[in-house]
Each structure stands twice: as structure tokens, then as C-alpha cells.
């Protein structure tokens, strides 16, 4: 088995954010995807990287009426599940993608590292029957928005929605109970591909943005104590 082999076919999806109320003064009504960090928008940074990996790109769960935000080569797919949040965005990406396998990123992560994303894709190729490859911290906290999912997750996501459960973390419990657990590479093992784990740093508050502008992103371990930072808000 070749450990550096990518899946034969895969898409990439950027998971849209919410209204960005905490960043309203910086957004001016625009999407967080258009935030500028060191002179470049997050959108441009992410698309340059993702297009180097695949030709099928989606923007899932955002506002598809903001046509100026979304380039024509990116297909925007709105939420389908009533629960909203990241779960609905992930579901929409998997439902609409032509490929069975989908690499995902949050729209407010300005520094994704190609080597780390390629590694997650290689793990998906190594484990073709696994429904997902999702990094996990030592304390058990999942990092669900920098991950690889397969379409087989869709019915489990729909089950959660039918139960009124919006939390994507519950998906991994269902997969485990079904006997098809997600592959969970330890976060620390990913430093081999992204020494500072900068891929997982996202922007939700003015303080986050200011820290990144000054070149000092807040450390990833703090996310474990603040899971709401990975909610779409």
C-alpha cells in the first residue's frame, strides 16, 4: 500500500461561516472568507491551495446570494438540513459533490498547509472503507472542519438532524456505534506536516484577527477548551 497515494477522485469544500457578528466592523457586510490577512483574502489563499489539489471546489453552507464573494468556478451549495451549523454545511458538501470523498476547510482559516491536507487525503486513500478522517486532540476533542469525509456519512448526518441535534461531534459517536469509526490521526502527529498546526487556526473575533495580523496566532491547544470557536458564528 502506497502511503503517499491520494484518493483517485475527491472534491474540496470550504464550509461557510455564519453572520460574523463579532467581526462586523471588519467585515462591512462581507463574508469572513474575504477577510484580509497580510494583504490577501482568506478566499484567495484557500483557492490557490485547493486548486493545486483538485478541480472540483464547493462553497457549502454559506450565503449563495453573495455572488461577488464566490468565484464562478466554485459551486455554492446552500444548507439542506434544518439544524444549520457546521453539520449542515458538511452534509450539503457531501450531498452535492460529484466525488465520493470531500476534503473540507472552514472559511475563516487563513493559513492552511498543503502538506497537512495531502496527508489527510493520503490517510483516506489508505483507509478506503473509513467514512471520515478527522484529526483529534489528546483530550478527545475532534477538529471536524479540517478533515476528509465520504458520502457514507450523509445518512448519519440526516439522522442527527431528524433528532434535532446540530453538533457535528455527535456524528463520530454514531459512526463508532455503527462499527465504522472515523480514522482519527492525533493532532501532535500532524506537526510533521505543519509544525505550528497553523492549518487549524481560524478567525472568529477581532482579537483573533489582530493576533494573526501581528504574526502571532493563538495556539491551537486553546481550541480544546473553547469548542465554540469551531461553530459557525
PDB file of C-alpha atoms in Angstrom:
ATOM      1  CA  UNK A   1       0.000   0.000   0.000  1.00  0.00           C
ATOM      2  CA  UNK A   2       1.415   3.390  -1.028  1.00  0.00           C
ATOM      3  CA  UNK A   3       1.239   5.770   1.898  1.00  0.00           C
ATOM      4  CA  UNK A   4       1.611   8.846  -0.308  1.00  0.00           C
ATOM      5  CA  UNK A   5      -1.223   7.947  -2.674  1.00  0.00           C
ATOM      6  CA  UNK A   6      -4.186  10.331  -2.894  1.00  0.00           C
ATOM      7  CA  UNK A   7      -7.762   9.147  -3.439  1.00  0.00           C
ATOM      8  CA  UNK A   8      -8.447   8.540  -7.126  1.00  0.00           C
ATOM      9  CA  UNK A   9     -11.166  11.192  -7.059  1.00  0.00           C
ATOM     10  CA  UNK A  10     -12.024  13.835  -4.490  1.00  0.00           C
ATOM     11  CA  UNK A  11     -13.549  17.278  -4.145  1.00  0.00           C
ATOM     12  CA  UNK A  12     -12.726  20.115  -1.782  1.00  0.00           C
ATOM     13  CA  UNK A  13     -15.308  22.174   0.079  1.00  0.00           C
ATOM     14  CA  UNK A  14     -14.994  25.402   2.030  1.00  0.00           C
ATOM     15  CA  UNK A  15     -17.550  25.408   4.863  1.00  0.00           C
ATOM     16  CA  UNK A  16     -19.181  28.812   5.105  1.00  0.00           C
ATOM     17  CA  UNK A  17     -19.441  30.824   8.289  1.00  0.00           C
ATOM     18  CA  UNK A  18     -22.383  32.426   9.994  1.00  0.00           C
ATOM     19  CA  UNK A  19     -23.113  36.151  10.170  1.00  0.00           C
ATOM     20  CA  UNK A  20     -19.768  37.034  11.717  1.00  0.00           C
ATOM     21  CA  UNK A  21     -21.390  39.376  14.234  1.00  0.00           C
ATOM     22  CA  UNK A  22     -18.245  39.595  16.360  1.00  0.00           C
ATOM     23  CA  UNK A  23     -16.293  40.774  13.315  1.00  0.00           C
ATOM     24  CA  UNK A  24     -18.948  43.097  11.890  1.00  0.00           C
ATOM     25  CA  UNK A  25     -16.722  46.182  11.966  1.00  0.00           C
ATOM     26  CA  UNK A  26     -14.057  44.383   9.938  1.00  0.00           C
ATOM     27  CA  UNK A  27     -16.397  42.659   7.510  1.00  0.00           C
ATOM     28  CA  UNK A  28     -18.551  45.548   6.341  1.00  0.00           C
ATOM     29  CA  UNK A  29     -21.308  43.124   5.430  1.00  0.00           C
ATOM     30  CA  UNK A  30     -18.990  40.748   3.563  1.00  0.00           C
ATOM     31  CA  UNK A  31     -18.208  37.113   4.293  1.00  0.00           C
ATOM     32  CA  UNK A  32     -15.388  36.089   6.634  1.00  0.00           C
ATOM     33  CA  UNK A  33     -13.929  34.441   3.555  1.00  0.00           C
ATOM     34  CA  UNK A  34     -12.997  37.931   2.335  1.00  0.00           C
ATOM     35  CA  UNK A  35     -11.069  38.926   5.453  1.00  0.00           C
ATOM     36  CA  UNK A  36      -7.572  40.113   4.560  1.00  0.00           C
ATOM     37  CA  UNK A  37      -4.540  38.746   6.383  1.00  0.00           C
ATOM     38  CA  UNK A  38      -1.204  40.275   5.361  1.00  0.00           C
ATOM     39  CA  UNK A  39      -2.739  41.784   2.237  1.00  0.00           C
ATOM     40  CA  UNK A  40      -4.506  38.692   0.838  1.00  0.00           C
ATOM     41  CA  UNK A  41      -8.015  37.461   1.386  1.00  0.00           C
ATOM     42  CA  UNK A  42      -8.587  34.098   3.005  1.00  0.00           C
ATOM     43  CA  UNK A  43     -10.555  33.191  -0.125  1.00  0.00           C
ATOM     44  CA  UNK A  44      -7.589  33.740  -2.430  1.00  0.00           C
ATOM     45  CA  UNK A  45      -5.218  31.878  -0.114  1.00  0.00           C
ATOM     46  CA  UNK A  46      -7.507  28.870   0.156  1.00  0.00           C
ATOM     47  CA  UNK A  47      -8.452  28.663  -3.518  1.00  0.00           C
ATOM     48  CA  UNK A  48      -4.837  28.788  -4.646  1.00  0.00           C
ATOM     49  CA  UNK A  49      -4.046  25.838  -2.381  1.00  0.00           C
ATOM     50  CA  UNK A  50      -7.185  23.810  -3.081  1.00  0.00           C
ATOM     51  CA  UNK A  51      -6.920  24.200  -6.852  1.00  0.00           C
ATOM     52  CA  UNK A  52      -3.442  22.690  -6.619  1.00  0.00           C
ATOM     53  CA  UNK A  53      -5.100  19.557  -5.257  1.00  0.00           C
ATOM     54  CA  UNK A  54      -8.393  19.150  -7.139  1.00  0.00           C
ATOM     55  CA  UNK A  55     -10.562  20.701  -9.824  1.00  0.00           C
ATOM     56  CA  UNK A  56     -13.888  20.281  -8.004  1.00  0.00           C
ATOM     57  CA  UNK A  57     -14.457  23.046  -5.471  1.00  0.00           C
ATOM     58  CA  UNK A  58     -17.586  23.839  -3.488  1.00  0.00           C
ATOM     59  CA  UNK A  59     -18.586  26.526  -1.022  1.00  0.00           C
ATOM     60  CA  UNK A  60     -21.064  24.886   1.320  1.00  0.00           C
ATOM     61  CA  UNK A  61     -23.482  26.325   3.832  1.00  0.00           C
ATOM     62  CA  UNK A  62     -22.807  29.973   3.147  1.00  0.00           C
ATOM     63  CA  UNK A  63     -24.908  32.688   1.554  1.00  0.00           C
ATOM     64  CA  UNK A  64     -25.120  31.764  -2.129  1.00  0.00           C
ATOM     65  CA  UNK A  65     -26.660  35.148  -2.938  1.00  0.00           C
ATOM     66  CA  UNK A  66     -23.294  36.814  -2.306  1.00  0.00           C
ATOM     67  CA  UNK A  67     -22.139  36.169  -5.853  1.00  0.00           C
ATOM     68  CA  UNK A  68     -19.299  38.670  -5.557  1.00  0.00           C
ATOM     69  CA  UNK A  69     -17.791  36.582  -2.768  1.00  0.00           C
ATOM     70  CA  UNK A  70     -17.787  33.304  -4.684  1.00  0.00           C
ATOM     71  CA  UNK A  71     -15.830  32.921  -7.942  1.00  0.00           C
ATOM     72  CA  UNK A  72     -17.759  31.360 -10.838  1.00  0.00           C
ATOM     73  CA  UNK A  73     -15.552  28.266 -10.833  1.00  0.00           C
ATOM     74  CA  UNK A  74     -16.656  27.473  -7.257  1.00  0.00           C
ATOM     75  CA  UNK A  75     -20.080  25.852  -6.894  1.00  0.00           C
ATOM     76  CA  UNK A  76     -22.077  27.252  -3.972  1.00  0.00           C
ATOM     77  CA  UNK A  77     -24.444  24.791  -2.302  1.00  0.00           C
ATOM     78  CA  UNK A  78     -26.774  26.008   0.492  1.00  0.00           C
ATOM     79  CA  UNK A  79     -27.713  24.165   3.658  1.00  0.00           C
ATOM     80  CA  UNK A  80     -30.310  21.440   3.287  1.00  0.00           C
ATOM     81  CA  UNK A  81     -30.645  20.321   6.909  1.00  0.00           C
ATOM     82  CA  UNK A  82     -32.822  22.422   9.247  1.00  0.00           C
ATOM     83  CA  UNK A  83     -30.314  22.285  12.110  1.00  0.00           C
ATOM     84  CA  UNK A  84     -27.832  24.641  10.458  1.00  0.00           C
ATOM     85  CA  UNK A  85     -24.272  24.962  11.757  1.00  0.00           C
ATOM     86  CA  UNK A  86     -21.219  23.045  10.535  1.00  0.00           C
ATOM     87  CA  UNK A  87     -23.186  19.781  10.387  1.00  0.00           C
ATOM     88  CA  UNK A  88     -25.490  21.225   7.731  1.00  0.00           C
ATOM     89  CA  UNK A  89     -22.584  22.642   5.745  1.00  0.00           C
ATOM     90  CA  UNK A  90     -20.748  19.325   5.753  1.00  0.00           C
ATOM     91  CA  UNK A  91     -23.911  17.481   4.745  1.00  0.00           C
ATOM     92  CA  UNK A  92     -24.529  19.844   1.838  1.00  0.00           C
ATOM     93  CA  UNK A  93     -20.956  19.456   0.574  1.00  0.00           C
ATOM     94  CA  UNK A  94     -21.142  15.660   0.654  1.00  0.00           C
ATOM     95  CA  UNK A  95     -24.619  15.569  -0.866  1.00  0.00           C
ATOM     96  CA  UNK A  96     -23.761  17.788  -3.831  1.00  0.00           C
ATOM     97  CA  UNK A  97     -20.155  16.820  -4.609  1.00  0.00           C
ATOM     98  CA  UNK A  98     -19.601  14.712  -7.715  1.00  0.00           C
ATOM     99  CA  UNK A  99     -16.791  12.878  -5.909  1.00  0.00           C
ATOM    100  CA  UNK A 100     -17.499  10.462  -3.069  1.00  0.00           C
ATOM    101  CA  UNK A 101     -14.624  11.870  -0.990  1.00  0.00           C
ATOM    102  CA  UNK A 102     -14.502  15.518   0.134  1.00  0.00           C
ATOM    103  CA  UNK A 103     -11.704  17.468   1.801  1.00  0.00           C
ATOM    104  CA  UNK A 104     -13.094  20.313   3.936  1.00  0.00           C
ATOM    105  CA  UNK A 105     -11.777  23.594   5.317  1.00  0.00           C
ATOM    106  CA  UNK A 106     -13.527  26.341   7.312  1.00  0.00           C
ATOM    107  CA  UNK A 107     -13.899  29.659   5.500  1.00  0.00           C
ATOM    108  CA  UNK A 108     -12.035  31.550   8.225  1.00  0.00           C
ATOM    109  CA  UNK A 109      -8.758  29.579   8.277  1.00  0.00           C
ATOM    110  CA  UNK A 110      -6.154  31.809   6.585  1.00  0.00           C
ATOM    111  CA  UNK A 111      -3.085  29.575   6.712  1.00  0.00           C
ATOM    112  CA  UNK A 112      -3.875  26.026   5.541  1.00  0.00           C
ATOM    113  CA  UNK A 113      -0.758  23.987   4.778  1.00  0.00           C
ATOM    114  CA  UNK A 114      -0.815  21.792   1.703  1.00  0.00           C
ATOM    115  CA  UNK A 115       1.380  19.055   3.207  1.00  0.00           C
ATOM    116  CA  UNK A 116      -1.069  18.516   6.071  1.00  0.00           C
ATOM    117  CA  UNK A 117      -4.111  18.427   3.796  1.00  0.00           C
ATOM    118  CA  UNK A 118      -2.365  15.981   1.469  1.00  0.00           C
ATOM    119  CA  UNK A 119      -1.583  13.770   4.453  1.00  0.00           C
ATOM    120  CA  UNK A 120      -5.252  13.634   5.460  1.00  0.00           C
ATOM    121  CA  UNK A 121      -6.149  12.719   1.882  1.00  0.00           C
ATOM    122  CA  UNK A 122      -3.487  10.008   1.843  1.00  0.00           C
ATOM    123  CA  UNK A 123      -4.942   8.546   5.032  1.00  0.00           C
ATOM    124  CA  UNK A 124      -8.343   8.481   3.324  1.00  0.00           C
ATOM    125  CA  UNK A 125      -6.778   6.551   0.435  1.00  0.00           C
ATOM    126  CA  UNK A 126      -5.136   4.118   2.866  1.00  0.00           C
ATOM    127  CA  UNK A 127      -8.468   3.507   4.619  1.00  0.00           C
ATOM    128  CA  UNK A 128     -10.956   3.363   1.702  1.00  0.00           C
ATOM    129  CA  UNK A 129     -13.748   1.948   3.861  1.00  0.00           C
ATOM    130  CA  UNK A 130     -13.439   4.597   6.584  1.00  0.00           C
ATOM    131  CA  UNK A 131     -16.261   7.183   6.478  1.00  0.00           C
ATOM    132  CA  UNK A 132     -14.007  10.037   7.569  1.00  0.00           C
ATOM    133  CA  UNK A 133     -10.504  11.121   8.531  1.00  0.00           C
ATOM    134  CA  UNK A 134     -10.766  13.683  11.324  1.00  0.00           C
ATOM    135  CA  UNK A 135      -7.857  14.936  13.468  1.00  0.00           C
ATOM    136  CA  UNK A 136      -8.294  14.520  17.204  1.00  0.00           C
ATOM    137  CA  UNK A 137      -6.564  16.124  20.158  1.00  0.00           C
ATOM    138  CA  UNK A 138      -5.129  14.122  23.046  1.00  0.00           C
ATOM    139  CA  UNK A 139      -8.106  15.033  25.262  1.00  0.00           C
ATOM    140  CA  UNK A 140     -10.531  13.580  22.699  1.00  0.00           C
ATOM    141  CA  UNK A 141     -11.599  16.876  21.114  1.00  0.00           C
ATOM    142  CA  UNK A 142     -12.270  16.496  17.379  1.00  0.00           C
ATOM    143  CA  UNK A 143     -11.221  19.039  14.745  1.00  0.00           C
ATOM    144  CA  UNK A 144     -14.092  18.419  12.294  1.00  0.00           C
ATOM    145  CA  UNK A 145     -13.635  21.297   9.866  1.00  0.00           C
ATOM    146  CA  UNK A 146     -10.147  20.324   8.691  1.00  0.00           C
ATOM    147  CA  UNK A 147     -10.900  16.794   7.650  1.00  0.00           C
ATOM    148  CA  UNK A 148     -11.875  14.368   4.905  1.00  0.00           C
ATOM    149  CA  UNK A 149     -15.375  12.879   4.702  1.00  0.00           C
ATOM    150  CA  UNK A 150     -17.074  10.346   2.470  1.00  0.00           C
ATOM    151  CA  UNK A 151     -20.643  10.387   1.245  1.00  0.00           C
ATOM    152  CA  UNK A 152     -21.423   7.399   3.501  1.00  0.00           C
ATOM    153  CA  UNK A 153     -21.641   9.967   6.345  1.00  0.00           C
ATOM    154  CA  UNK A 154     -24.746  11.590   4.822  1.00  0.00           C
ATOM    155  CA  UNK A 155     -27.410   9.269   6.318  1.00  0.00           C
ATOM    156  CA  UNK A 156     -25.832   9.591   9.759  1.00  0.00           C
ATOM    157  CA  UNK A 157     -25.898  13.378   9.476  1.00  0.00           C
ATOM    158  CA  UNK A 158     -29.538  13.219   8.443  1.00  0.00           C
ATOM    159  CA  UNK A 159     -30.307  11.021  11.456  1.00  0.00           C
ATOM    160  CA  UNK A 160     -28.830  13.665  13.756  1.00  0.00           C
ATOM    161  CA  UNK A 161     -30.857  16.380  12.039  1.00  0.00           C
ATOM    162  CA  UNK A 162     -34.062  14.366  12.432  1.00  0.00           C
ATOM    163  CA  UNK A 163     -33.311  14.195  16.153  1.00  0.00           C
ATOM    164  CA  UNK A 164     -32.722  17.958  16.275  1.00  0.00           C
ATOM    165  CA  UNK A 165     -29.024  17.531  17.068  1.00  0.00           C
ATOM    166  CA  UNK A 166     -26.838  20.175  15.347  1.00  0.00           C
ATOM    167  CA  UNK A 167     -23.499  19.073  16.802  1.00  0.00           C
ATOM    168  CA  UNK A 168     -21.114  17.536  14.308  1.00  0.00           C
ATOM    169  CA  UNK A 169     -19.205  15.873  17.147  1.00  0.00           C
ATOM    170  CA  UNK A 170     -22.135  13.531  17.661  1.00  0.00           C
ATOM    171  CA  UNK A 171     -21.569  12.185  14.156  1.00  0.00           C
ATOM    172  CA  UNK A 172     -18.450  10.392  15.325  1.00  0.00           C
ATOM    173  CA  UNK A 173     -20.388   8.666  18.108  1.00  0.00           C
ATOM    174  CA  UNK A 174     -22.886   7.353  15.550  1.00  0.00           C
ATOM    175  CA  UNK A 175     -20.131   6.140  13.250  1.00  0.00           C
ATOM    176  CA  UNK A 176     -18.470   4.336  16.161  1.00  0.00           C
ATOM    177  CA  UNK A 177     -21.726   2.654  17.183  1.00  0.00           C
ATOM    178  CA  UNK A 178     -22.246   1.574  13.585  1.00  0.00           C
ATOM    179  CA  UNK A 179     -18.895  -0.217  13.600  1.00  0.00           C
ATOM    180  CA  UNK A 180     -17.430   2.194  11.052  1.00  0.00           C
ATOM    181  CA  UNK A 181     -15.379   4.644  13.125  1.00  0.00           C
ATOM    182  CA  UNK A 182     -13.621   7.655  11.688  1.00  0.00           C
ATOM    183  CA  UNK A 183      -9.861   7.471  11.301  1.00  0.00           C
ATOM    184  CA  UNK A 184      -8.529   9.887  13.935  1.00  0.00           C
ATOM    185  CA  UNK A 185      -4.913  10.961  13.414  1.00  0.00           C
ATOM    186  CA  UNK A 186      -3.537  12.510  16.630  1.00  0.00           C
ATOM    187  CA  UNK A 187      -3.055  16.248  16.366  1.00  0.00           C
ATOM    188  CA  UNK A 188       0.542  16.064  17.581  1.00  0.00           C
ATOM    189  CA  UNK A 189       1.400  13.620  14.796  1.00  0.00           C
ATOM    190  CA  UNK A 190       0.366  16.280  12.277  1.00  0.00           C
ATOM    191  CA  UNK A 191       3.180  18.609  13.312  1.00  0.00           C
ATOM    192  CA  UNK A 192       5.350  16.616  10.927  1.00  0.00           C
ATOM    193  CA  UNK A 193       3.384  18.250   8.113  1.00  0.00           C
ATOM    194  CA  UNK A 194       2.508  21.594   9.728  1.00  0.00           C
ATOM    195  CA  UNK A 195       4.906  22.344  12.578  1.00  0.00           C
ATOM    196  CA  UNK A 196       2.798  25.108  14.102  1.00  0.00           C
ATOM    197  CA  UNK A 197      -0.568  23.476  13.301  1.00  0.00           C
ATOM    198  CA  UNK A 198      -1.451  26.760  11.620  1.00  0.00           C
ATOM    199  CA  UNK A 199      -3.965  24.991   9.386  1.00  0.00           C
ATOM    200  CA  UNK A 200      -6.279  24.736  12.405  1.00  0.00           C
ATOM    201  CA  UNK A 201      -6.122  28.408  13.416  1.00  0.00           C
ATOM    202  CA  UNK A 202      -9.270  30.293  12.469  1.00  0.00           C
ATOM    203  CA  UNK A 203     -10.678  33.791  12.953  1.00  0.00           C
ATOM    204  CA  UNK A 204     -13.815  34.399  14.974  1.00  0.00           C
ATOM    205  CA  UNK A 205     -13.092  37.570  16.943  1.00  0.00           C
ATOM    206  CA  UNK A 206     -11.268  40.890  16.431  1.00  0.00           C
ATOM    207  CA  UNK A 207      -8.593  39.612  18.824  1.00  0.00           C
ATOM    208  CA  UNK A 208      -8.029  36.578  16.604  1.00  0.00           C
ATOM    209  CA  UNK A 209      -7.656  38.824  13.563  1.00  0.00           C
ATOM    210  CA  UNK A 210      -5.293  41.223  15.328  1.00  0.00           C
ATOM    211  CA  UNK A 211      -3.111  38.361  16.553  1.00  0.00           C
ATOM    212  CA  UNK A 212      -2.800  36.978  13.032  1.00  0.00           C
ATOM    213  CA  UNK A 213      -2.068  40.395  11.539  1.00  0.00           C
ATOM    214  CA  UNK A 214       0.819  40.688  14.001  1.00  0.00           C
ATOM    215  CA  UNK A 215       2.086  37.220  13.148  1.00  0.00           C
ATOM    216  CA  UNK A 216       1.210  35.584  16.465  1.00  0.00           C
ATOM    217  CA  UNK A 217      -1.810  33.294  16.048  1.00  0.00           C
ATOM    218  CA  UNK A 218      -3.282  31.939  19.253  1.00  0.00           C
ATOM    219  CA  UNK A 219      -2.053  28.420  19.999  1.00  0.00           C
ATOM    220  CA  UNK A 220      -4.208  25.555  18.785  1.00  0.00           C
ATOM    221  CA  UNK A 221      -4.429  23.795  22.193  1.00  0.00           C
ATOM    222  CA  UNK A 222      -6.707  26.611  23.412  1.00  0.00           C
ATOM    223  CA  UNK A 223      -9.363  25.329  20.994  1.00  0.00           C
ATOM    224  CA  UNK A 224      -9.912  22.274  23.157  1.00  0.00           C
ATOM    225  CA  UNK A 225     -11.237  24.437  25.965  1.00  0.00           C
ATOM    226  CA  UNK A 226     -13.260  26.600  23.575  1.00  0.00           C
ATOM    227  CA  UNK A 227     -15.048  24.320  21.090  1.00  0.00           C
ATOM    228  CA  UNK A 228     -17.403  27.135  20.169  1.00  0.00           C
ATOM    229  CA  UNK A 229     -14.565  28.584  18.087  1.00  0.00           C
ATOM    230  CA  UNK A 230     -15.351  25.881  15.544  1.00  0.00           C
ATOM    231  CA  UNK A 231     -19.018  26.762  15.437  1.00  0.00           C
ATOM    232  CA  UNK A 232     -20.196  28.935  12.553  1.00  0.00           C
ATOM    233  CA  UNK A 233     -20.782  32.320  14.117  1.00  0.00           C
TER     234      UNK A 233
END
